[in-house]
Amino acid sequence: MTATHMLGLAAATLLTVVPSSALMAQEAELPNTLAVTSYDVGAASYNQAVALGTALGNAYDTSLRVLPATSDVARLIPVRQGRVQFGIVGSESFNAAEGTEAFAAPEIGPQPLRMLIGSNSDNCFTLALRGDAGIETVEDLRGKRVAMVVGAPALQSNVAGFLAFGGLGWEDVEPVEVASFGASWEALINGQVDAITTITTTSLAQQAAASPAGLDWLSLPESDTEGWARLQAIKPQFSPRRGTLGPNLSEENPVACAGFPFPVVVGYPDQDADLAYNLTKAINEQFDAYVKIEPAMIGWAPDRQDFEWVLPYHEGAIRFWKEQGLWSDAAQANNDKLLARQDLLASAWEKVADVPAGEKTERWLEMRRDTLEEAGLPTYE
């Protein structure tokens, strides 16, 4: 007999009405303390992590500690080291799994990340634009000042992808270095840059919309198939999305933009399967609670999950999704393919283990490319 059936029998026997939230709280078993990494304070993933922590705390008396970090690597190293259990991160998870960009560094390499859940919301990624910059299309960005977040190559490649949509590159704009994602918004509001890469629902966007210059969003029309082919050659995790969440956006005034699961909850394969299972379960049980705190978390709903994305799922999470009847044969086939790709990349990384640090990144990227091409797999370069 399951725990749920036992609870139901006890309730019937005692003729006591037990609130459904109390039953839920007993179904998921979480430790007293959990810790996750996330983007820096004010970023969308940080806000969502805090909202999740509030919901989990109220339901299970679990304290969720959120560690903000400004760089791609800094968000995953504590997870790899076991200092925190999971990361609530973004597109750097794809780069980490591939061993590219910041994760091509000699001391890092490809990371065998596993996913629990992702958010496919009505928000999206594009360039936020100063309202007085006179930018309507990618071509209008030529010669404009665009923020380049130091230590965040995933964000830099976002910009590269958006520029490529219109046939431009970093060399066609004026890069302006900023220290963090939050600093990029400060630069936009203060008139130091004309465009930054972002998700539409970060709280900092509200400040920009209320500033004297105002806020616009760069449109990436789905009908421009050639533009999308150029963008996806750089950022394969992106796909067309209709964005309706964010300042100046609504069902009546959407923006054509780029979407992928953001944020995603990730861990490593050696993370306890029962913990991964119970956290995935708890996140689903408390959906109504946290979406009231942070509406952008509508994308965490079970029916919005993308089980055939670019990261494999953790075995504990798979167990939960199977129980929900949402894990398909296609999802398993995609998962198996991604695990095989990770194994292939790991073996290629081992082959450059003894290469001197000063040469290792270049040798690794060559080895990676050759290994994937020999296997008939895309290199995403």
GROMACS .gro file of C-alpha atoms in nm:
model
  381
    1MET     CA    1   0.000   0.000   0.000
    2THR     CA    2   0.138   0.341  -0.093
    3ALA     CA    3   0.185   0.629   0.151
    4THR     CA    4  -0.095   0.816  -0.026
    5HIS     CA    5  -0.340   0.527   0.020
    6MET     CA    6  -0.246   0.496   0.386
    7LEU     CA    7  -0.305   0.865   0.441
    8GLY     CA    8  -0.642   0.844   0.267
    9LEU     CA    9  -0.747   0.545   0.482
   10ALA     CA   10  -0.644   0.722   0.802
   11ALA     CA   11  -0.839   1.031   0.705
   12ALA     CA   12  -1.151   0.826   0.630
   13THR     CA   13  -1.123   0.629   0.955
   14LEU     CA   14  -1.086   0.937   1.173
   15LEU     CA   15  -1.349   1.132   0.976
   16THR     CA   16  -1.103   1.417   0.973
   17VAL     CA   17  -1.068   1.655   0.681
   18VAL     CA   18  -0.699   1.693   0.594
   19PRO     CA   19  -0.609   1.988   0.368
   20SER     CA   20  -0.473   1.877   0.032
   21SER     CA   21  -0.163   2.091   0.090
   22ALA     CA   22  -0.085   1.889   0.403
   23LEU     CA   23  -0.110   1.565   0.207
   24MET     CA   24   0.121   1.703  -0.056
   25ALA     CA   25   0.370   1.815   0.205
   26GLN     CA   26   0.393   1.455   0.330
   27GLU     CA   27   0.435   1.310  -0.019
   28ALA     CA   28   0.764   1.480  -0.107
   29GLU     CA   29   1.051   1.425   0.136
   30LEU     CA   30   1.312   1.698   0.141
   31PRO     CA   31   1.606   1.762   0.374
   32ASN     CA   32   1.592   2.053   0.616
   33THR     CA   33   1.834   2.251   0.400
   34LEU     CA   34   1.898   2.263   0.028
   35ALA     CA   35   2.136   2.488  -0.158
   36VAL     CA   36   2.141   2.599  -0.521
   37THR     CA   37   2.342   2.838  -0.733
   38SER     CA   38   2.182   3.095  -0.960
   39TYR     CA   39   2.246   3.415  -1.153
   40ASP     CA   40   2.318   3.733  -0.961
   41VAL     CA   41   2.059   3.919  -0.753
   42GLY     CA   42   1.782   4.070  -0.964
   43ALA     CA   43   1.816   3.826  -1.253
   44ALA     CA   44   1.512   3.620  -1.354
   45SER     CA   45   1.657   3.287  -1.240
   46TYR     CA   46   1.749   3.435  -0.901
   47ASN     CA   47   1.396   3.568  -0.852
   48GLN     CA   48   1.250   3.232  -0.947
   49ALA     CA   49   1.487   3.048  -0.713
   50VAL     CA   50   1.379   3.273  -0.427
   51ALA     CA   51   1.010   3.217  -0.509
   52LEU     CA   52   1.069   2.843  -0.519
   53GLY     CA   53   1.247   2.862  -0.184
   54THR     CA   54   0.952   3.043  -0.029
   55ALA     CA   55   0.709   2.779  -0.156
   56LEU     CA   56   0.924   2.486  -0.043
   57GLY     CA   57   0.981   2.647   0.294
   58ASN     CA   58   0.610   2.696   0.354
   59ALA     CA   59   0.517   2.345   0.243
   60TYR     CA   60   0.801   2.130   0.373
   61ASP     CA   61   0.984   2.348   0.625
   62THR     CA   62   1.287   2.325   0.396
   63SER     CA   63   1.532   2.613   0.378
   64LEU     CA   64   1.651   2.674   0.022
   65ARG     CA   65   1.978   2.869   0.020
   66VAL     CA   66   2.039   3.055  -0.307
   67LEU     CA   67   2.400   3.138  -0.395
   68PRO     CA   68   2.417   3.407  -0.667
   69ALA     CA   69   2.715   3.399  -0.904
   70THR     CA   70   2.813   3.630  -1.187
   71SER     CA   71   2.991   3.388  -1.422
   72ASP     CA   72   2.894   3.070  -1.604
   73VAL     CA   73   3.163   2.858  -1.441
   74ALA     CA   74   3.100   3.000  -1.094
   75ARG     CA   75   2.741   2.880  -1.110
   76LEU     CA   76   2.842   2.518  -1.171
   77ILE     CA   77   3.169   2.467  -0.984
   78PRO     CA   78   2.996   2.459  -0.640
   79VAL     CA   79   2.756   2.196  -0.775
   80ARG     CA   80   3.044   1.988  -0.913
   81GLN     CA   81   3.229   2.016  -0.583
   82GLY     CA   82   2.923   1.908  -0.385
   83ARG     CA   83   2.901   2.234  -0.189
   84VAL     CA   84   2.546   2.279  -0.323
   85GLN     CA   85   2.314   2.013  -0.458
   86PHE     CA   86   2.179   2.179  -0.772
   87GLY     CA   87   2.211   2.479  -1.000
   88ILE     CA   88   1.925   2.692  -1.127
   89VAL     CA   89   2.098   2.809  -1.441
   90GLY     CA   90   2.057   2.897  -1.807
   91SER     CA   91   2.215   2.832  -2.145
   92GLU     CA   92   2.558   2.784  -1.990
   93SER     CA   93   2.434   2.435  -1.904
   94PHE     CA   94   2.450   2.350  -2.275
   95ASN     CA   95   2.802   2.493  -2.306
   96ALA     CA   96   2.904   2.302  -1.994
   97ALA     CA   97   2.782   1.972  -2.135
   98GLU     CA   98   2.958   2.044  -2.465
   99GLY     CA   99   3.286   2.166  -2.313
  100THR     CA  100   3.270   2.488  -2.512
  101GLU     CA  101   3.316   2.859  -2.439
  102ALA     CA  102   3.411   2.901  -2.071
  103PHE     CA  103   3.404   2.523  -2.025
  104ALA     CA  104   3.681   2.469  -2.278
  105ALA     CA  105   3.925   2.600  -2.015
  106PRO     CA  106   4.204   2.356  -1.916
  107GLU     CA  107   4.072   2.308  -1.563
  108ILE     CA  108   3.707   2.256  -1.659
  109GLY     CA  109   3.613   2.059  -1.970
  110PRO     CA  110   3.278   1.897  -2.058
  111GLN     CA  111   3.043   1.849  -1.764
  112PRO     CA  112   2.803   1.551  -1.737
  113LEU     CA  113   2.506   1.759  -1.631
  114ARG     CA  114   2.163   1.610  -1.567
  115MET     CA  115   1.837   1.804  -1.577
  116LEU     CA  116   1.541   1.784  -1.338
  117ILE     CA  117   1.297   2.039  -1.479
  118GLY     CA  118   1.297   2.347  -1.700
  119SER     CA  119   1.080   2.653  -1.744
  120ASN     CA  120   0.916   2.710  -2.082
  121SER     CA  121   0.734   3.030  -2.006
  122ASP     CA  122   0.574   3.305  -2.211
  123ASN     CA  123   0.888   3.511  -2.169
  124CYS     CA  124   1.183   3.481  -2.402
  125PHE     CA  125   1.535   3.589  -2.492
  126THR     CA  126   1.626   3.875  -2.719
  127LEU     CA  127   1.809   4.207  -2.698
  128ALA     CA  128   1.666   4.475  -2.471
  129LEU     CA  129   1.698   4.812  -2.641
  130ARG     CA  130   1.703   5.168  -2.515
  131GLY     CA  131   1.378   5.319  -2.628
  132ASP     CA  132   1.554   5.622  -2.775
  133ALA     CA  133   1.820   5.425  -2.968
  134GLY     CA  134   1.622   5.407  -3.291
  135ILE     CA  135   1.670   5.029  -3.327
  136GLU     CA  136   1.396   4.823  -3.491
  137THR     CA  137   1.585   4.546  -3.672
  138VAL     CA  138   1.919   4.371  -3.632
  139GLU     CA  139   2.061   4.582  -3.915
  140ASP     CA  140   1.989   4.893  -3.706
  141LEU     CA  141   2.240   4.763  -3.448
  142ARG     CA  142   2.530   4.829  -3.684
  143GLY     CA  143   2.770   5.067  -3.506
  144LYS     CA  144   2.560   5.069  -3.186
  145ARG     CA  145   2.696   5.008  -2.835
  146VAL     CA  146   2.623   4.653  -2.717
  147ALA     CA  147   2.702   4.525  -2.367
  148MET     CA  148   2.958   4.243  -2.340
  149VAL     CA  149   2.934   4.076  -1.998
  150VAL     CA  150   3.286   3.983  -1.882
  151GLY     CA  151   3.320   3.622  -1.769
  152ALA     CA  152   2.987   3.519  -1.924
  153PRO     CA  153   3.060   3.377  -2.269
  154ALA     CA  154   2.713   3.219  -2.284
  155LEU     CA  155   2.566   3.569  -2.275
  156GLN     CA  156   2.822   3.686  -2.530
  157SER     CA  157   2.723   3.402  -2.762
  158ASN     CA  158   2.357   3.500  -2.715
  159VAL     CA  159   2.446   3.838  -2.859
  160ALA     CA  160   2.645   3.673  -3.137
  161GLY     CA  161   2.341   3.462  -3.224
  162PHE     CA  162   2.105   3.759  -3.230
  163LEU     CA  163   2.348   3.957  -3.444
  164ALA     CA  164   2.389   3.661  -3.680
  165PHE     CA  165   2.011   3.657  -3.726
  166GLY     CA  166   2.055   3.976  -3.926
  167GLY     CA  167   2.388   3.881  -4.081
  168LEU     CA  168   2.597   4.084  -3.837
  169GLY     CA  169   2.872   3.995  -3.589
  170TRP     CA  170   3.046   4.149  -3.290
  171GLU     CA  171   3.278   4.327  -3.533
  172ASP     CA  172   2.979   4.525  -3.667
  173VAL     CA  173   2.889   4.679  -3.329
  174GLU     CA  174   3.075   4.859  -3.052
  175PRO     CA  175   3.125   4.614  -2.763
  176VAL     CA  176   3.112   4.774  -2.417
  177GLU     CA  177   3.247   4.555  -2.137
  178VAL     CA  178   3.038   4.532  -1.820
  179ALA     CA  179   3.110   4.336  -1.504
  180SER     CA  180   2.789   4.133  -1.471
  181PHE     CA  181   2.439   4.076  -1.604
  182GLY     CA  182   2.304   4.326  -1.353
  183ALA     CA  183   2.568   4.578  -1.457
  184SER     CA  184   2.453   4.546  -1.818
  185TRP     CA  185   2.109   4.672  -1.716
  186GLU     CA  186   2.264   4.961  -1.525
  187ALA     CA  187   2.461   5.051  -1.838
  188LEU     CA  188   2.145   5.041  -2.049
  189ILE     CA  189   1.948   5.257  -1.807
  190ASN     CA  190   2.238   5.504  -1.768
  191GLY     CA  191   2.282   5.543  -2.143
  192GLN     CA  192   2.622   5.370  -2.165
  193VAL     CA  193   2.497   5.102  -2.405
  194ASP     CA  194   2.214   5.074  -2.656
  195ALA     CA  195   2.142   4.701  -2.633
  196ILE     CA  196   2.192   4.408  -2.395
  197THR     CA  197   2.104   4.039  -2.401
  198THR     CA  198   1.839   3.934  -2.153
  199ILE     CA  199   1.526   3.743  -2.074
  200THR     CA  200   1.216   3.960  -2.088
  201THR     CA  201   1.097   3.893  -1.735
  202THR     CA  202   1.396   3.999  -1.528
  203SER     CA  203   1.292   4.253  -1.264
  204LEU     CA  204   1.559   4.491  -1.391
  205ALA     CA  205   1.360   4.532  -1.713
  206GLN     CA  206   1.088   4.710  -1.517
  207GLN     CA  207   1.338   4.974  -1.410
  208ALA     CA  208   1.450   5.026  -1.769
  209ALA     CA  209   1.090   5.054  -1.891
  210ALA     CA  210   1.026   5.323  -1.629
  211SER     CA  211   1.342   5.521  -1.719
  212PRO     CA  212   1.326   5.836  -1.933
  213ALA     CA  213   1.459   5.652  -2.240
  214GLY     CA  214   1.210   5.367  -2.208
  215LEU     CA  215   1.255   5.008  -2.326
  216ASP     CA  216   1.209   4.823  -2.654
  217TRP     CA  217   1.269   4.461  -2.756
  218LEU     CA  218   1.445   4.334  -3.068
  219SER     CA  219   1.212   4.131  -3.292
  220LEU     CA  220   1.333   3.797  -3.436
  221PRO     CA  221   1.050   3.699  -3.675
  222GLU     CA  222   0.988   3.326  -3.710
  223SER     CA  223   0.915   3.381  -4.079
  224ASP     CA  224   1.281   3.473  -4.137
  225THR     CA  225   1.397   3.115  -4.179
  226GLU     CA  226   1.743   3.213  -4.303
  227GLY     CA  227   1.791   3.436  -4.000
  228TRP     CA  228   1.688   3.153  -3.770
  229ALA     CA  229   1.926   2.912  -3.942
  230ARG     CA  230   2.213   3.155  -3.877
  231LEU     CA  231   2.108   3.203  -3.514
  232GLN     CA  232   2.071   2.831  -3.444
  233ALA     CA  233   2.411   2.758  -3.598
  234ILE     CA  234   2.550   2.949  -3.298
  235LYS     CA  235   2.281   2.876  -3.037
  236PRO     CA  236   2.113   2.542  -3.120
  237GLN     CA  237   1.924   2.549  -2.791
  238PHE     CA  238   1.715   2.845  -2.911
  239SER     CA  239   1.389   2.813  -3.104
  240PRO     CA  240   1.127   3.071  -3.212
  241ARG     CA  241   0.887   3.183  -2.942
  242ARG     CA  242   0.609   3.437  -2.906
  243GLY     CA  243   0.688   3.642  -2.598
  244THR     CA  244   0.404   3.797  -2.402
  245LEU     CA  245   0.556   3.835  -2.054
  246GLY     CA  246   0.769   4.137  -1.966
  247PRO     CA  247   0.746   4.516  -1.968
  248ASN     CA  248   0.554   4.652  -2.269
  249LEU     CA  249   0.455   4.295  -2.367
  250SER     CA  250   0.114   4.126  -2.359
  251GLU     CA  251  -0.108   3.891  -2.558
  252GLU     CA  252  -0.207   4.194  -2.763
  253ASN     CA  253   0.149   4.323  -2.798
  254PRO     CA  254   0.385   4.021  -2.825
  255VAL     CA  255   0.743   4.012  -2.952
  256ALA     CA  256   0.891   3.748  -3.181
  257CYS     CA  257   1.190   3.621  -2.987
  258ALA     CA  258   1.400   3.319  -2.889
  259GLY     CA  259   1.304   3.061  -2.633
  260PHE     CA  260   1.447   2.762  -2.454
  261PRO     CA  261   1.395   2.618  -2.107
  262PHE     CA  262   1.511   2.891  -1.868
  263PRO     CA  263   1.594   2.848  -1.599
  264VAL     CA  264   1.671   2.479  -1.572
  265VAL     CA  265   1.743   2.287  -1.252
  266VAL     CA  266   2.054   2.075  -1.305
  267GLY     CA  267   2.279   1.849  -1.102
  268TYR     CA  268   2.544   1.586  -1.158
  269PRO     CA  269   2.478   1.214  -1.216
  270ASP     CA  270   2.620   1.120  -0.875
  271GLN     CA  271   2.360   1.333  -0.697
  272ASP     CA  272   2.131   1.110  -0.490
  273ALA     CA  273   1.850   0.979  -0.712
  274ASP     CA  274   1.594   0.997  -0.430
  275LEU     CA  275   1.679   1.362  -0.367
  276ALA     CA  276   1.646   1.441  -0.737
  277TYR     CA  277   1.315   1.256  -0.745
  278ASN     CA  278   1.175   1.430  -0.440
  279LEU     CA  279   1.285   1.777  -0.545
  280THR     CA  280   1.128   1.730  -0.889
  281LYS     CA  281   0.813   1.606  -0.717
  282ALA     CA  282   0.807   1.894  -0.470
  283ILE     CA  283   0.855   2.151  -0.747
  284ASN     CA  284   0.550   2.007  -0.920
  285GLU     CA  285   0.341   1.982  -0.605
  286GLN     CA  286   0.404   2.345  -0.515
  287PHE     CA  287   0.341   2.490  -0.862
  288ASP     CA  288   0.034   2.688  -0.755
  289ALA     CA  289   0.222   2.836  -0.460
  290TYR     CA  290   0.529   2.971  -0.637
  291VAL     CA  291   0.354   3.085  -0.955
  292LYS     CA  292   0.151   3.323  -0.737
  293ILE     CA  293   0.478   3.474  -0.616
  294GLU     CA  294   0.651   3.483  -0.956
  295PRO     CA  295   0.406   3.459  -1.254
  296ALA     CA  296   0.691   3.390  -1.499
  297MET     CA  297   0.719   3.047  -1.334
  298ILE     CA  298   0.411   2.937  -1.529
  299GLY     CA  299   0.671   2.774  -1.754
  300TRP     CA  300   0.755   2.519  -1.482
  301ALA     CA  301   0.417   2.348  -1.540
  302PRO     CA  302   0.432   1.975  -1.626
  303ASP     CA  303   0.258   2.025  -1.961
  304ARG     CA  304   0.524   2.276  -2.067
  305GLN     CA  305   0.824   2.049  -2.020
  306ASP     CA  306   1.052   1.979  -2.315
  307PHE     CA  307   1.181   1.625  -2.265
  308GLU     CA  308   1.374   1.629  -2.593
  309TRP     CA  309   1.596   1.931  -2.529
  310VAL     CA  310   1.979   1.941  -2.534
  311LEU     CA  311   2.046   1.804  -2.182
  312PRO     CA  312   1.979   1.452  -2.052
  313TYR     CA  313   1.763   1.408  -1.744
  314HIS     CA  314   1.869   1.277  -1.403
  315GLU     CA  315   1.754   0.924  -1.326
  316GLY     CA  316   1.562   1.048  -1.022
  317ALA     CA  317   1.375   1.306  -1.227
  318ILE     CA  318   1.299   1.047  -1.496
  319ARG     CA  319   1.140   0.828  -1.231
  320PHE     CA  320   0.904   1.112  -1.138
  321TRP     CA  321   0.816   1.204  -1.496
  322LYS     CA  322   0.742   0.839  -1.572
  323GLU     CA  323   0.502   0.830  -1.276
  324GLN     CA  324   0.324   1.128  -1.428
  325GLY     CA  325   0.292   0.951  -1.761
  326LEU     CA  326   0.489   1.225  -1.935
  327TRP     CA  327   0.809   1.038  -2.018
  328SER     CA  328   0.778   0.897  -2.369
  329ASP     CA  329   0.977   0.656  -2.583
  330ALA     CA  330   1.096   0.958  -2.783
  331ALA     CA  331   1.216   1.126  -2.463
  332GLN     CA  332   1.407   0.812  -2.365
  333ALA     CA  333   1.563   0.784  -2.710
  334ASN     CA  334   1.675   1.147  -2.695
  335ASN     CA  335   1.810   1.093  -2.344
  336ASP     CA  336   2.009   0.789  -2.454
  337LYS     CA  337   2.151   0.984  -2.749
  338LEU     CA  338   2.258   1.271  -2.523
  339LEU     CA  339   2.419   1.036  -2.270
  340ALA     CA  340   2.616   0.870  -2.550
  341ARG     CA  341   2.728   1.213  -2.670
  342GLN     CA  342   2.844   1.305  -2.318
  343ASP     CA  343   3.038   0.978  -2.293
  344LEU     CA  344   3.202   1.053  -2.627
  345LEU     CA  345   3.302   1.402  -2.517
  346ALA     CA  346   3.434   1.270  -2.186
  347SER     CA  347   3.656   1.019  -2.365
  348ALA     CA  348   3.784   1.293  -2.597
  349TRP     CA  349   3.864   1.511  -2.295
  350GLU     CA  350   4.067   1.230  -2.141
  351LYS     CA  351   4.282   1.219  -2.454
  352VAL     CA  352   4.407   1.573  -2.388
  353ALA     CA  353   4.461   1.518  -2.015
  354ASP     CA  354   4.839   1.547  -2.040
  355VAL     CA  355   4.848   1.845  -2.274
  356PRO     CA  356   5.013   2.152  -2.112
  357ALA     CA  357   4.760   2.404  -1.983
  358GLY     CA  358   4.872   2.671  -2.227
  359GLU     CA  359   4.788   2.449  -2.522
  360LYS     CA  360   4.504   2.244  -2.380
  361THR     CA  361   4.203   2.456  -2.484
  362GLU     CA  362   4.310   2.468  -2.847
  363ARG     CA  363   4.394   2.097  -2.856
  364TRP     CA  364   4.066   2.012  -2.681
  365LEU     CA  365   3.853   2.204  -2.927
  366GLU     CA  366   4.032   2.032  -3.216
  367MET     CA  367   3.989   1.693  -3.051
  368ARG     CA  368   3.622   1.767  -2.979
  369ARG     CA  369   3.555   1.869  -3.338
  370ASP     CA  370   3.734   1.568  -3.486
  371THR     CA  371   3.567   1.323  -3.246
  372LEU     CA  372   3.216   1.451  -3.318
  373GLU     CA  373   3.271   1.466  -3.692
  374GLU     CA  374   3.404   1.109  -3.698
  375ALA     CA  375   3.090   1.001  -3.514
  376GLY     CA  376   2.870   1.188  -3.762
  377LEU     CA  377   2.743   1.425  -3.492
  378PRO     CA  378   2.697   1.803  -3.513
  379THR     CA  379   2.978   2.012  -3.364
  380TYR     CA  380   2.769   2.328  -3.300
  381GLU     CA  381   3.050   2.562  -3.398
   0.00000   0.00000   0.00000
